[in-house]
mmCIF file with all atom_site columns, C-alpha atoms in Angstrom:
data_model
loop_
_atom_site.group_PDB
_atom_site.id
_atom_site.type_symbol
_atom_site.label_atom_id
_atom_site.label_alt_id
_atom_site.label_comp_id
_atom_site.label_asym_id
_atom_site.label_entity_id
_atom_site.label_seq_id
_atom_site.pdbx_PDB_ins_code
_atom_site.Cartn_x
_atom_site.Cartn_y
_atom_site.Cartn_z
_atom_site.occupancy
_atom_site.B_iso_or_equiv
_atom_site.pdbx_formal_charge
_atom_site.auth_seq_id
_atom_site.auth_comp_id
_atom_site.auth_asym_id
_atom_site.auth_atom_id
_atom_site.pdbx_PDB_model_num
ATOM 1  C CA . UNK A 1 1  ? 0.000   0.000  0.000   1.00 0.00 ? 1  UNK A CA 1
ATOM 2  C CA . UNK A 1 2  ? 1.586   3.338  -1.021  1.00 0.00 ? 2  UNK A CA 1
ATOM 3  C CA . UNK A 1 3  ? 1.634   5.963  1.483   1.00 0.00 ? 3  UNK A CA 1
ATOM 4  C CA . UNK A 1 4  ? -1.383  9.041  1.666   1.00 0.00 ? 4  UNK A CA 1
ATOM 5  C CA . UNK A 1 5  ? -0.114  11.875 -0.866  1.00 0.00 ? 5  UNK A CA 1
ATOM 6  C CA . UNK A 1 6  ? -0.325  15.271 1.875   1.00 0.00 ? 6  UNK A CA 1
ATOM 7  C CA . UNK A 1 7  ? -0.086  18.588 -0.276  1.00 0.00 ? 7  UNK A CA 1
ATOM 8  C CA . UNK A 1 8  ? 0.655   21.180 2.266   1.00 0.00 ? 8  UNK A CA 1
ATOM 9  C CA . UNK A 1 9  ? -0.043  24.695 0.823   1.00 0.00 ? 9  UNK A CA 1
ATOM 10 C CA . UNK A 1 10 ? 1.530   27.892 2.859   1.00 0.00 ? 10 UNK A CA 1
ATOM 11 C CA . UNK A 1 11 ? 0.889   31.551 1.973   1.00 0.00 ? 11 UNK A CA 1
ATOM 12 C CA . UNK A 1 12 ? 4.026   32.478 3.950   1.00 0.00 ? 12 UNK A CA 1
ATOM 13 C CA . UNK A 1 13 ? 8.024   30.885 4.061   1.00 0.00 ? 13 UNK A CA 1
ATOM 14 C CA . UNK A 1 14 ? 7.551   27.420 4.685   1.00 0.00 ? 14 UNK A CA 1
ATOM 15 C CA . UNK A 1 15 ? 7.633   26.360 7.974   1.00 0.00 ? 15 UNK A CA 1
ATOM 16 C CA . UNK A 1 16 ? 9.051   22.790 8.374   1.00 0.00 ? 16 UNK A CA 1
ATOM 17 C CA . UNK A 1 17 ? 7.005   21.372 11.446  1.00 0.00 ? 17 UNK A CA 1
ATOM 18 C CA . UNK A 1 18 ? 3.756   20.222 9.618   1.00 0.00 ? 18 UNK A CA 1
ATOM 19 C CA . UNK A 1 19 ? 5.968   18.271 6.690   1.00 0.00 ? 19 UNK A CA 1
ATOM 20 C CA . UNK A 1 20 ? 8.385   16.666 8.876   1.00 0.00 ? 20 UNK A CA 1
ATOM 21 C CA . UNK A 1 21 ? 5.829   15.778 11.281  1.00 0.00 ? 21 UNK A CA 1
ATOM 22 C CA . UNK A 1 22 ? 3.907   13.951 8.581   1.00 0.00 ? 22 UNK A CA 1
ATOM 23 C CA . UNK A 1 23 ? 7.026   12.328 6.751   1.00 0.00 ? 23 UNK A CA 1
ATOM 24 C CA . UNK A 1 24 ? 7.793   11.000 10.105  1.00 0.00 ? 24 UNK A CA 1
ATOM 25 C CA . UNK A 1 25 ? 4.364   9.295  9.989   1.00 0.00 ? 25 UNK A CA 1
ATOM 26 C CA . UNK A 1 26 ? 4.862   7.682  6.887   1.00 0.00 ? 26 UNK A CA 1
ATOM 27 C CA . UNK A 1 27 ? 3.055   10.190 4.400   1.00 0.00 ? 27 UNK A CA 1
ATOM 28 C CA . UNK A 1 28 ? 4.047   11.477 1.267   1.00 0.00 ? 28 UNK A CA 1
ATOM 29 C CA . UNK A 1 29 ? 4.594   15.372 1.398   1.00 0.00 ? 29 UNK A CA 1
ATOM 30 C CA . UNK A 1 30 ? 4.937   17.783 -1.328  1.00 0.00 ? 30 UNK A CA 1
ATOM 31 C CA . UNK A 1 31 ? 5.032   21.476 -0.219  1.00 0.00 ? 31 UNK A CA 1
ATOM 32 C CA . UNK A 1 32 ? 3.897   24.647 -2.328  1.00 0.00 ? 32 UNK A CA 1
ATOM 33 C CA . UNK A 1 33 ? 3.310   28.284 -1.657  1.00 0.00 ? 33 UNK A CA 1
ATOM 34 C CA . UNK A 1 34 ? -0.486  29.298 -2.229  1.00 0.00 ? 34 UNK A CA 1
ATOM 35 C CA . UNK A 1 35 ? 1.386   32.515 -4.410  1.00 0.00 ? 35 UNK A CA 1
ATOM 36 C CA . UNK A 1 36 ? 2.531   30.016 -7.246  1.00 0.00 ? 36 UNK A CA 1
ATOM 37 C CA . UNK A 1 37 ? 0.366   30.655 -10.091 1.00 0.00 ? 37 UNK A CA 1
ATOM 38 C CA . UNK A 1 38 ? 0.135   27.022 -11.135 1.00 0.00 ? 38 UNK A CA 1
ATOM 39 C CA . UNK A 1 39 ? -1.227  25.975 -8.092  1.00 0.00 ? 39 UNK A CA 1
ATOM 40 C CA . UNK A 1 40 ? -4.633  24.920 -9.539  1.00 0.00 ? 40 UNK A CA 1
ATOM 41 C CA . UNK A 1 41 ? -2.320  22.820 -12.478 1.00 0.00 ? 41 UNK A CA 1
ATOM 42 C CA . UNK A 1 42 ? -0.214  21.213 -9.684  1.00 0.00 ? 42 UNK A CA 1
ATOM 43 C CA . UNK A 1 43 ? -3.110  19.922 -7.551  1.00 0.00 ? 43 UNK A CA 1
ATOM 44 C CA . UNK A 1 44 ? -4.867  18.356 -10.741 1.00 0.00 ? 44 UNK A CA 1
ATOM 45 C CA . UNK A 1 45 ? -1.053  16.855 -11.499 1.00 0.00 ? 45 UNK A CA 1
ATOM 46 C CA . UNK A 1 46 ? -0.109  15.859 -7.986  1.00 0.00 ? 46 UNK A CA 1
ATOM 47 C CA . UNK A 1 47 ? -3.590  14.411 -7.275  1.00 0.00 ? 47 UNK A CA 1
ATOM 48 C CA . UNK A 1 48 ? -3.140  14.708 -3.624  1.00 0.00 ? 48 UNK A CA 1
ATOM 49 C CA . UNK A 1 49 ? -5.022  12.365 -1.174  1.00 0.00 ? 49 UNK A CA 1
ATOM 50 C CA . UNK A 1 50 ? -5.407  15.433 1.402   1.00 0.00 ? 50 UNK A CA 1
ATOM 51 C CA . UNK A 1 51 ? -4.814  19.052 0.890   1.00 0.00 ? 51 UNK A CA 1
ATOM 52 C CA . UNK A 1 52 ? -3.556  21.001 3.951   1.00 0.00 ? 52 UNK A CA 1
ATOM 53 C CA . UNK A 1 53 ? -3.793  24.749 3.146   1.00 0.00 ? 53 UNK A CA 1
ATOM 54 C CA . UNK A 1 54 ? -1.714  26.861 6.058   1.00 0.00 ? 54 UNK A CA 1
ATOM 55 C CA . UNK A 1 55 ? -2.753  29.992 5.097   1.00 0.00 ? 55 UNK A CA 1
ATOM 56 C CA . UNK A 1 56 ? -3.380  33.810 6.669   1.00 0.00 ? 56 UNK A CA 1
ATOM 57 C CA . UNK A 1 57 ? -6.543  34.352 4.821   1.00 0.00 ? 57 UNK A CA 1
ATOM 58 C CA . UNK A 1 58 ? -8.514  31.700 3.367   1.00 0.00 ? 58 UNK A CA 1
ATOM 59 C CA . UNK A 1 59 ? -11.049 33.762 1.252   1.00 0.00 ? 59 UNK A CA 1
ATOM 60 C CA . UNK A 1 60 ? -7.933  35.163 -0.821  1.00 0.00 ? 60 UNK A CA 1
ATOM 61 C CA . UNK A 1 61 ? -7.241  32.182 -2.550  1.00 0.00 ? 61 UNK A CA 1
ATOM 62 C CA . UNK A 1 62 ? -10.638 30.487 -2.351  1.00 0.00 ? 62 UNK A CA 1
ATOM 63 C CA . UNK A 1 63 ? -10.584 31.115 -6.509  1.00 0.00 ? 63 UNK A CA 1
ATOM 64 C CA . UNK A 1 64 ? -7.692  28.744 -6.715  1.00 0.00 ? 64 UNK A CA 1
ATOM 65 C CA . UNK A 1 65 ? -9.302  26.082 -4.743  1.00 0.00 ? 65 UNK A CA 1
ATOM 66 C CA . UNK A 1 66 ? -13.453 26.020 -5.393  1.00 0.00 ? 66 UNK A CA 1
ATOM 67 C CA . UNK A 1 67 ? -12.839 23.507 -8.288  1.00 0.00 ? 67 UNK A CA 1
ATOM 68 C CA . UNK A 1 68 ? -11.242 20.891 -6.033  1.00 0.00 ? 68 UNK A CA 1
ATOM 69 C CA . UNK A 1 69 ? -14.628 19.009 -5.137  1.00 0.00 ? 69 UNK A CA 1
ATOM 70 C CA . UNK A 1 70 ? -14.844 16.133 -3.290  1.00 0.00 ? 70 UNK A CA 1
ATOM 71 C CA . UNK A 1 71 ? -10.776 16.346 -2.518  1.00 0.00 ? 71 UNK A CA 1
ATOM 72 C CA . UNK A 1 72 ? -10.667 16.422 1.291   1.00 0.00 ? 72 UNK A CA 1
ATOM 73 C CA . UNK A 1 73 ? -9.298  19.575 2.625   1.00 0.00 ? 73 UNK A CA 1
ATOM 74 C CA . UNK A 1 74 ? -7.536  21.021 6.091   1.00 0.00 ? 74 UNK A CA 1
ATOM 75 C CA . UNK A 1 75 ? -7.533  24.700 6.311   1.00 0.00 ? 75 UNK A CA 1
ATOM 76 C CA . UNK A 1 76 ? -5.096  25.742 9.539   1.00 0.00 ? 76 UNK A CA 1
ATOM 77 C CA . UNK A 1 77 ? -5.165  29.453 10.782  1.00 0.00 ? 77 UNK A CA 1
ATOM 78 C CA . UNK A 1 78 ? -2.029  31.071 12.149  1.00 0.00 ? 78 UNK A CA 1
ATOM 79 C CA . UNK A 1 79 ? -3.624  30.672 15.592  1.00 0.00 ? 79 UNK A CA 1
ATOM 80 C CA . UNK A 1 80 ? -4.398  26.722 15.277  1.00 0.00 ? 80 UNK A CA 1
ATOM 81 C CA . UNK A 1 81 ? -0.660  26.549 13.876  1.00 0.00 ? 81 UNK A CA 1
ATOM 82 C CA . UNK A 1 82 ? 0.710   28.598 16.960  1.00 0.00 ? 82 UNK A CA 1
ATOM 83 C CA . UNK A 1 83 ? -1.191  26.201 19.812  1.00 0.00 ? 83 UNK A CA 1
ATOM 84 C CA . UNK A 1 84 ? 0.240   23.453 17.505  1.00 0.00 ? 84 UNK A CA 1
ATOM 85 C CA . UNK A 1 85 ? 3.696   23.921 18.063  1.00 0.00 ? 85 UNK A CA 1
ATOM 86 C CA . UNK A 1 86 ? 3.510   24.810 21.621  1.00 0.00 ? 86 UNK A CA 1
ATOM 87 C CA . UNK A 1 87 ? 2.050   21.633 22.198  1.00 0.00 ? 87 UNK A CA 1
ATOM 88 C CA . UNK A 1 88 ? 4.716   20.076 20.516  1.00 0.00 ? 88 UNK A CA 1
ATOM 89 C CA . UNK A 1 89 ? 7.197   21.905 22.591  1.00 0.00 ? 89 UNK A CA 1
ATOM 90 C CA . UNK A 1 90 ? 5.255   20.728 25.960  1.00 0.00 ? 90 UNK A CA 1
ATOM 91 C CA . UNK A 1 91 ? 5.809   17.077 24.881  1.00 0.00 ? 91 UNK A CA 1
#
């Protein structure tokens, strides 16, 4: 059985946590920023299993992403990302 494709979208400078954290689980990561222009080309390419959008402002790039469907989607806030890592740090 092949591992579950994760496409993690950011809007900022990746930040390593979420892909490591998910490699080390045994997933498949590919990272992209939610700036590239190709993004809507890349998903239909990719065809990730999950889409993980860490993003400021979801409504910005809602365009890019309305097409997507039935694709099961994660949408993190900075906030949710914050509490994230300080969990991590309290483990």
């Amino acid at each position: 059985m092949s591992a579950l494709k994760i496409l993690l979208i950011e809007d900022r400078a990746t930040d390593p946590l979420l892909a490591e954290m998910s490699i080390t689980h045994g997933y498949s990561v590919m990272t992209m920023t939610a700036s590239d222009s190709h993004m809507p080309i890349l998903i239909l390419a990719n065809k990730p299993d999950l889409i993980i959008f860490n993003i400021h402002s979801f409504g910005k790039y809602y365009h890019a992403i309305q097409y997507l469907g039935a694709l099961p989607l994660v949408i993190l806030s900075d906030a949710a990302i914050t509490r994230f890592k300080e969990q991590q740090r309290l483990q």
